[in-house]
PDB file of C-alpha atoms in Angstrom:
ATOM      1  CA  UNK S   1     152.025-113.293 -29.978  1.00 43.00           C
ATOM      2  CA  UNK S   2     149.833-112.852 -32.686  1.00 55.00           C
ATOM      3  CA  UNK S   3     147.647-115.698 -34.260  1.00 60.00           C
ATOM      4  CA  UNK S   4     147.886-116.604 -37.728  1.00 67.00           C
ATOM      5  CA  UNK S   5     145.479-115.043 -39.551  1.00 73.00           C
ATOM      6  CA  UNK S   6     142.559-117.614 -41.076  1.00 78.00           C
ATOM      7  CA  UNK S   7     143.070-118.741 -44.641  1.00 80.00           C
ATOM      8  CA  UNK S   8     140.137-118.937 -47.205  1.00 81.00           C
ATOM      9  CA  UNK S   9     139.071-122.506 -47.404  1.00 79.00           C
ATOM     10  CA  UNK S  10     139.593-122.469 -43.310  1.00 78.00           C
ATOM     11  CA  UNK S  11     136.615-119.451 -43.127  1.00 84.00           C
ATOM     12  CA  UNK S  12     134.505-121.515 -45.845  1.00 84.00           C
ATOM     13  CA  UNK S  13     134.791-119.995 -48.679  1.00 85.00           C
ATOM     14  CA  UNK S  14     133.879-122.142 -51.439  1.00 81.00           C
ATOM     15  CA  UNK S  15     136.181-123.020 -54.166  1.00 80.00           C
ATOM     16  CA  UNK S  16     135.805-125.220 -56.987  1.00 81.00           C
ATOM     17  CA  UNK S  17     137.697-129.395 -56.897  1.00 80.00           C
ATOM     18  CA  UNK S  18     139.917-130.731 -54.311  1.00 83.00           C
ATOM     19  CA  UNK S  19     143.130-129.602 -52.470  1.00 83.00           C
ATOM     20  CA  UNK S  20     145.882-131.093 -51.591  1.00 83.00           C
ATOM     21  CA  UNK S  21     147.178-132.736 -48.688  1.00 86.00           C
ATOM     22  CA  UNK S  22     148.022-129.573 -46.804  1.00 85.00           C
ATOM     23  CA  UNK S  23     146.424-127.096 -49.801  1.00 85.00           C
ATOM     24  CA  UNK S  24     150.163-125.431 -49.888  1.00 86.00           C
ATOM     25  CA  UNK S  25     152.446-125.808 -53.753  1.00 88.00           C
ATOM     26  CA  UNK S  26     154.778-128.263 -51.679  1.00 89.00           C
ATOM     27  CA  UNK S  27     151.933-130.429 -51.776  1.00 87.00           C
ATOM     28  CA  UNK S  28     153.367-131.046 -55.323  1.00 87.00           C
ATOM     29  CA  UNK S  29     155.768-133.842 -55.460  1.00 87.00           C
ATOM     30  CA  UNK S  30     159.821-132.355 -56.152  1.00 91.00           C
ATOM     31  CA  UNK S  31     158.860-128.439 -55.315  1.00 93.00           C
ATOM     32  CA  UNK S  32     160.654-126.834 -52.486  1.00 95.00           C
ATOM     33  CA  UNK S  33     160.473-123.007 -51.619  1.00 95.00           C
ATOM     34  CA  UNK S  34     161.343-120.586 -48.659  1.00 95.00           C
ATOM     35  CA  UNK S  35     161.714-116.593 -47.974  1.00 96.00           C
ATOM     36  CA  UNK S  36     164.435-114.758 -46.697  1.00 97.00           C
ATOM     37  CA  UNK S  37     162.035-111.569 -44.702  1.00 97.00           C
ATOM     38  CA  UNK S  38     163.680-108.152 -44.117  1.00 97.00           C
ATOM     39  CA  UNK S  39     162.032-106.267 -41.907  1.00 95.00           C
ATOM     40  CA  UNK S  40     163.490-102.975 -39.887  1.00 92.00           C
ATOM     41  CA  UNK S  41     161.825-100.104 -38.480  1.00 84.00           C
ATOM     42  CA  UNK S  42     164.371 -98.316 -36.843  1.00 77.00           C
ATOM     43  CA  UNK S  43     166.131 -96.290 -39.485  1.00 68.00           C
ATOM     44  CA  UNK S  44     164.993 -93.120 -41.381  1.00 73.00           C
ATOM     45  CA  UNK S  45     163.445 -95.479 -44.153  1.00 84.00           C
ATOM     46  CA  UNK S  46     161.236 -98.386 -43.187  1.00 91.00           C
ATOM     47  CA  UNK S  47     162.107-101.859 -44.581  1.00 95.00           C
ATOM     48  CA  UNK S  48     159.878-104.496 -45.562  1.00 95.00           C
ATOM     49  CA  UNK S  49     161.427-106.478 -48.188  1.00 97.00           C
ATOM     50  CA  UNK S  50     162.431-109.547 -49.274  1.00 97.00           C
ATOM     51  CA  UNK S  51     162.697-112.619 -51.509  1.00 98.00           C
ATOM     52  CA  UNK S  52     161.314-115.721 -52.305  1.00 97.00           C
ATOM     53  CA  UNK S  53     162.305-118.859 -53.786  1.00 97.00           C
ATOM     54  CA  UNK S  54     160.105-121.798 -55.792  1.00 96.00           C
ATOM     55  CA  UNK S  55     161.983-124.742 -57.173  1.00 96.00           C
ATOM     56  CA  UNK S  56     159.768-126.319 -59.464  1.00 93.00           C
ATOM     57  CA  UNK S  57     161.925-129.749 -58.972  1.00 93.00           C
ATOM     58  CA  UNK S  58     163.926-129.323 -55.913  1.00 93.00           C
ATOM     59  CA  UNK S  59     167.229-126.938 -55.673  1.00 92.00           C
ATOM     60  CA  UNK S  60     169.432-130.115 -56.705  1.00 90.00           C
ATOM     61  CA  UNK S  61     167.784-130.629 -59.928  1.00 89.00           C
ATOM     62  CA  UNK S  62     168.135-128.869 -63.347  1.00 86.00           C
ATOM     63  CA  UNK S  63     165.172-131.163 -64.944  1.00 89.00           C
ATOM     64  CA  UNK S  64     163.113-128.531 -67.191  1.00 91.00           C
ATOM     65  CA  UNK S  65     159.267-128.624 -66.911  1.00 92.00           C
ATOM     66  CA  UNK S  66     156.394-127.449 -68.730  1.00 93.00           C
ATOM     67  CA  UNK S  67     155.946-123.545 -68.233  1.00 94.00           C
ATOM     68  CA  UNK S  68     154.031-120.671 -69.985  1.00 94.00           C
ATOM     69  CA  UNK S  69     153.740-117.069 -68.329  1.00 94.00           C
ATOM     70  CA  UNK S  70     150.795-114.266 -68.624  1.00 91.00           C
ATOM     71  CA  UNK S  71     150.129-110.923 -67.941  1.00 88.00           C
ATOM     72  CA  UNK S  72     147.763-108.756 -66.538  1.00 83.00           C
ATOM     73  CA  UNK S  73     149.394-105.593 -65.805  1.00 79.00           C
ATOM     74  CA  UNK S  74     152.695-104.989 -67.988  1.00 80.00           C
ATOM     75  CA  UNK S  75     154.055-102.486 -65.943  1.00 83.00           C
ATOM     76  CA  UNK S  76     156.438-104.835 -64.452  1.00 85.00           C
ATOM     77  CA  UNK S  77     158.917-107.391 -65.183  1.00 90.00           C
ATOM     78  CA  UNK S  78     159.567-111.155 -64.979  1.00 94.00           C
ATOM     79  CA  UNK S  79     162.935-112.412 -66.626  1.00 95.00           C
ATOM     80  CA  UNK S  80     163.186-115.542 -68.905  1.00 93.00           C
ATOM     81  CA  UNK S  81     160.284-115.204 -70.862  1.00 94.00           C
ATOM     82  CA  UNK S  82     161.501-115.420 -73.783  1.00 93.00           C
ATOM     83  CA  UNK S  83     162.841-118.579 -73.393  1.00 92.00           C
ATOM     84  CA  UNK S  84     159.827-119.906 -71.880  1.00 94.00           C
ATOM     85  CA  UNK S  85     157.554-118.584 -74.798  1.00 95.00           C
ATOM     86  CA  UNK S  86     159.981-120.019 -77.640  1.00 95.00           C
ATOM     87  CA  UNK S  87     160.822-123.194 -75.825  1.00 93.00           C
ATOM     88  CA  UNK S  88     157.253-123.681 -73.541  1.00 94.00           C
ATOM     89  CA  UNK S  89     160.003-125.322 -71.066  1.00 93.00           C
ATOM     90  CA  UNK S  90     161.833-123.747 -67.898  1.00 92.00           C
ATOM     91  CA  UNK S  91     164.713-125.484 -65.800  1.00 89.00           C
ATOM     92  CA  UNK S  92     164.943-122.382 -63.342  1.00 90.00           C
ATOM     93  CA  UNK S  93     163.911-121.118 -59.648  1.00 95.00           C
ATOM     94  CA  UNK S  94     161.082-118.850 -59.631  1.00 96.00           C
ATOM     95  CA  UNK S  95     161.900-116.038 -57.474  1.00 98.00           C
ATOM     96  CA  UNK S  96     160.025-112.650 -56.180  1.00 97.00           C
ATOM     97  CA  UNK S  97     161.176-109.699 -55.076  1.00 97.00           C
ATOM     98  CA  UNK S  98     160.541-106.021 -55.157  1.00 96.00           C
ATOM     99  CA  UNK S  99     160.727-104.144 -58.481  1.00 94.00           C
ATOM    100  CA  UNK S 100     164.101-102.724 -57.661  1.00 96.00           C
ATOM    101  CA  UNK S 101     165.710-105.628 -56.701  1.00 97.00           C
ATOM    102  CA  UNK S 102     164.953-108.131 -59.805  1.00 97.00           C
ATOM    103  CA  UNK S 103     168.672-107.266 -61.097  1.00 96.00           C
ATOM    104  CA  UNK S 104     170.134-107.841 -57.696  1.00 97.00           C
ATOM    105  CA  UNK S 105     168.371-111.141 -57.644  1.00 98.00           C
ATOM    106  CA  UNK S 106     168.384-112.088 -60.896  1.00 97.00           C
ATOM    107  CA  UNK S 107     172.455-112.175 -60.860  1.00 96.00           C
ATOM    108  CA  UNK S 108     172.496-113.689 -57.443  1.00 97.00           C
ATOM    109  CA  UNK S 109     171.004-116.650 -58.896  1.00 96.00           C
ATOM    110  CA  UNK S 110     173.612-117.406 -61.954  1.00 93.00           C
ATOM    111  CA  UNK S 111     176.253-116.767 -59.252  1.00 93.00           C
ATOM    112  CA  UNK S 112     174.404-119.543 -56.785  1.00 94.00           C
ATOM    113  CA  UNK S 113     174.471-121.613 -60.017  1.00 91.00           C
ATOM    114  CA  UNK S 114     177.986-120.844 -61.141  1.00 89.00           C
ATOM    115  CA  UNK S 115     179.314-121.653 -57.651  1.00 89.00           C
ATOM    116  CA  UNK S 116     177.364-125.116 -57.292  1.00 83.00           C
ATOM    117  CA  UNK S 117     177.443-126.668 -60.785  1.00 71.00           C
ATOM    118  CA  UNK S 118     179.159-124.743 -63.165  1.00 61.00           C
ATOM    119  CA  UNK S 119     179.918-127.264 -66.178  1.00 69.00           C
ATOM    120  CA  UNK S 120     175.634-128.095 -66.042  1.00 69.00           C
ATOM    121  CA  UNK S 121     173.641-127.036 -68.789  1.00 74.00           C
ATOM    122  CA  UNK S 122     171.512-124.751 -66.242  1.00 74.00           C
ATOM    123  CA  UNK S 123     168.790-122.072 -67.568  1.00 80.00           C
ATOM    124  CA  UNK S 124     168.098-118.355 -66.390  1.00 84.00           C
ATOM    125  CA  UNK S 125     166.269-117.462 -63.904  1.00 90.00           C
ATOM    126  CA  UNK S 126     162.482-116.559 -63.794  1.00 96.00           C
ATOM    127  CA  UNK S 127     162.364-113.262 -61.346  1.00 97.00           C
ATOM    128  CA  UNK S 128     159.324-111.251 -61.042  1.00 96.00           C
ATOM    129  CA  UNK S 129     158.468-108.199 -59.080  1.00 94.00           C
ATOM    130  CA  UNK S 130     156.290-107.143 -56.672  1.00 92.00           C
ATOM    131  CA  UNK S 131     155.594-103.935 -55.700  1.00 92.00           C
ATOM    132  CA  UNK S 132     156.401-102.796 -51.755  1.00 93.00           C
ATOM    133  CA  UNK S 133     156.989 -99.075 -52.462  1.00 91.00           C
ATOM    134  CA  UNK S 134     154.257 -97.674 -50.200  1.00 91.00           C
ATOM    135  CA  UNK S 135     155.690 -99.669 -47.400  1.00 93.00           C
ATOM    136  CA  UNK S 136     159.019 -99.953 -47.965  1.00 94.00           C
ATOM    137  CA  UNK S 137     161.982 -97.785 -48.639  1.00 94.00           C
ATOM    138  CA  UNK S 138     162.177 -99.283 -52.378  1.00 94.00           C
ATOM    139  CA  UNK S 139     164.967 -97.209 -53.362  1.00 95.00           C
ATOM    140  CA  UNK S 140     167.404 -98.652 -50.680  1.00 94.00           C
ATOM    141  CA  UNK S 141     168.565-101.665 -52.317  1.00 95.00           C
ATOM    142  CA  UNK S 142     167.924-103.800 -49.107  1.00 96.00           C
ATOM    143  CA  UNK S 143     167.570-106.867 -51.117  1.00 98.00           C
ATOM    144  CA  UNK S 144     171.548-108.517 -51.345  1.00 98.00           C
ATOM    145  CA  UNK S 145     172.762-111.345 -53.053  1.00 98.00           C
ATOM    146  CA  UNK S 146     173.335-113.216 -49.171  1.00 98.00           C
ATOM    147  CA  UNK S 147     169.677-112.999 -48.950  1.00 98.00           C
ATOM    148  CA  UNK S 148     169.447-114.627 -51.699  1.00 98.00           C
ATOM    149  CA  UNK S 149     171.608-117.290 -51.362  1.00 98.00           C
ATOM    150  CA  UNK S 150     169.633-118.236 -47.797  1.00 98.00           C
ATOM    151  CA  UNK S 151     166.455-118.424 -49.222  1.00 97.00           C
ATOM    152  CA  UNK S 152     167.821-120.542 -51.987  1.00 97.00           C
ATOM    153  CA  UNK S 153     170.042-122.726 -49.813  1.00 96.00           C
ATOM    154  CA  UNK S 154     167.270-123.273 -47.097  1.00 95.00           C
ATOM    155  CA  UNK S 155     164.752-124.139 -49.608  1.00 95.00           C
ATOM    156  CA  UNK S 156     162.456-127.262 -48.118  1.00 94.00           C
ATOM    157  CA  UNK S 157     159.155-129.351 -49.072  1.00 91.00           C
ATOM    158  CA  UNK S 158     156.926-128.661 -46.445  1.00 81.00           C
ATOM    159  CA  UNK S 159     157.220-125.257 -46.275  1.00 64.00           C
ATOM    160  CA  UNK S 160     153.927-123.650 -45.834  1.00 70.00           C
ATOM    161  CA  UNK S 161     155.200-120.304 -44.894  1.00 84.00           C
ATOM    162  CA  UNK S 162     152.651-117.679 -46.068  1.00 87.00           C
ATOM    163  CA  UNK S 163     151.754-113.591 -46.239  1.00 88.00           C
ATOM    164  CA  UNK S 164     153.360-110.860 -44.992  1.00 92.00           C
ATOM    165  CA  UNK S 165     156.899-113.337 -46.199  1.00 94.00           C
ATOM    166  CA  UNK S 166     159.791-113.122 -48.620  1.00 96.00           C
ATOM    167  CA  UNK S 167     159.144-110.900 -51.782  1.00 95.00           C
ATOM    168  CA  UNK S 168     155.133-110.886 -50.308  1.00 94.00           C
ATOM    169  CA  UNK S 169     156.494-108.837 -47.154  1.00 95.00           C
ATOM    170  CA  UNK S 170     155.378-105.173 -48.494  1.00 94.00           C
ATOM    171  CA  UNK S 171     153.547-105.943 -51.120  1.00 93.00           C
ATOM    172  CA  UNK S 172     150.588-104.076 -52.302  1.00 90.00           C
ATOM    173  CA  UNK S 173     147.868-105.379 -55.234  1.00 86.00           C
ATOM    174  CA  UNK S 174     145.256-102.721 -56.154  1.00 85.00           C
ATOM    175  CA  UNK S 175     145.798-100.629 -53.255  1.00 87.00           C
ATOM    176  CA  UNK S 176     144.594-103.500 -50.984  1.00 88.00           C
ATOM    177  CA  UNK S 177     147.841-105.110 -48.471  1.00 90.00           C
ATOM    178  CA  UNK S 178     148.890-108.487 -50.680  1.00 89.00           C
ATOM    179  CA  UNK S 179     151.286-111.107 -49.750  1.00 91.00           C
ATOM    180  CA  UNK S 180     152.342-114.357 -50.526  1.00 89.00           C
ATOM    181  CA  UNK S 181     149.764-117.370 -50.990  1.00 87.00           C
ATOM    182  CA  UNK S 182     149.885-121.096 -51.666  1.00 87.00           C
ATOM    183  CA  UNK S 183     147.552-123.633 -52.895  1.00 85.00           C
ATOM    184  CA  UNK S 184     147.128-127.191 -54.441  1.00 86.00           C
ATOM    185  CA  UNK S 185     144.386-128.782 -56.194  1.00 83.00           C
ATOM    186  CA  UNK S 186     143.419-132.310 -57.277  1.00 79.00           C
ATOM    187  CA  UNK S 187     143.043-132.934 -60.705  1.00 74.00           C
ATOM    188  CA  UNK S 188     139.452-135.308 -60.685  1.00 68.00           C
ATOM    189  CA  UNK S 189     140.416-136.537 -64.118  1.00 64.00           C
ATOM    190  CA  UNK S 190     142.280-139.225 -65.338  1.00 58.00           C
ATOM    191  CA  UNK S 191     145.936-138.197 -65.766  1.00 58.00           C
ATOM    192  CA  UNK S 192     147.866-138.196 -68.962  1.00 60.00           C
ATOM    193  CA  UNK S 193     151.450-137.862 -68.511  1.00 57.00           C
ATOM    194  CA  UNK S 194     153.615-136.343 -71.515  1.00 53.00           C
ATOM    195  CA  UNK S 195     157.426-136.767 -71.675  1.00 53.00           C
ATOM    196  CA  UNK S 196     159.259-133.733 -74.074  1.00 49.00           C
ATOM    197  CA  UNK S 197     159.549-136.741 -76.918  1.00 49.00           C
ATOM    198  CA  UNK S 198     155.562-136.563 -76.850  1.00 48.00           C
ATOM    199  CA  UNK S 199     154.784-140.075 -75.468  1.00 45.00           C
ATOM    200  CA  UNK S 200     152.042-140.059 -72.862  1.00 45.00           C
ATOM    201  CA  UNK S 201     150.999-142.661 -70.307  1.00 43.00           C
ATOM    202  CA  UNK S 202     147.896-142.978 -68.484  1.00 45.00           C
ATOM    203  CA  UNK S 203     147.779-142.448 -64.899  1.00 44.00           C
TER     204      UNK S 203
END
């Protein structure tokens, strides 16, 4: 078997405040994620694909949240921003995938929606892309709606799954191997909580 590979803070590396708990996204109350991982060697065409799932408040709950986007390289694509820049809210999953799988995805998730709650006010979702290219056969279209469906139906709180995982599997950043990471921090500060009628409360 192999070992799991160190992460940062466990080799020392110094970063600035507090973590979490267990330093993974989970750590925040109401978000649940997973990965469906697609990995196959034997055919003509390697595969090392996949997708992955964040919920920002659990996969039973259409609450919105606070949300803004950014880019750094716009030779890509994330769905829903729109919406997120006019309204500063989303009420969606945040998926990732390889860059020719973000329509695949992206309608797999209003069909999860449609089949679960289809008279709820629901929004789109937010799917951005990775790219796997170099080491995966990114014109095969392994990414289906089933997988999908299981990463979105098996999505949990203490999942603290990470790298070579879900839409991380082949990715590449910068011509170094990428994958997918998780973190949580502290905030040291007293808390101010804001409601969308903009009332706060001290915490």
């Amino acid at each position: 078997t192999t070992a799991p590979k160190a992460r940062a803070c466990d080799l020392g590396i110094p970063f600035n405040g507090q973590t979490g708990k267990h330093n993974t996204i989970t750590d925040v109350s109401g978000i649940e994620t997973d990965h469906t991982t697609l990995i196959d060697e034997k055919g003509k065409e390697a595969i090392r694909a996949g997708v992955t799932v964040v919920f920002p408040k659990g996969k039973n709950s259409l609450d919105r949240v606070f949300a803004a986007w950014f880019t750094l390289n716009g030779n890509g694509e994330m769905t829903d921003t729109t919406w997120i820049d006019e309204s500063g809210l989303s009420g969606s999953p945040i998926l990732i995938t390889n860059t020719n799988s973000v329509g695949t995805v992206h309608d797999a998730v209003v069909k999860w929606y449609i089949d679960k709650s289809s008279d709820d006010d629901w929004d789109l979702a937010v799917v951005a892309k990775t790219w796997d290219g170099y080491f995966n056969d990114v014109n095969g279209f392994h990414v289906k709606k089933e997988h999908v469906f299981e990463a979105m139906n098996s999505a949990k709180s203490d999942s603290g799954v990470e790298g070579n995982v879900g839409g991380g599997t082949g990715m590449v950043m910068h011509d170094f191997k990428g994958g997918i990471g998780t973190s949580s921090g502290k905030n040291p500060t007293q808390l101010v909580r804001y409601d969308n009628r903009g009332s706060t409360t001290n915490e």
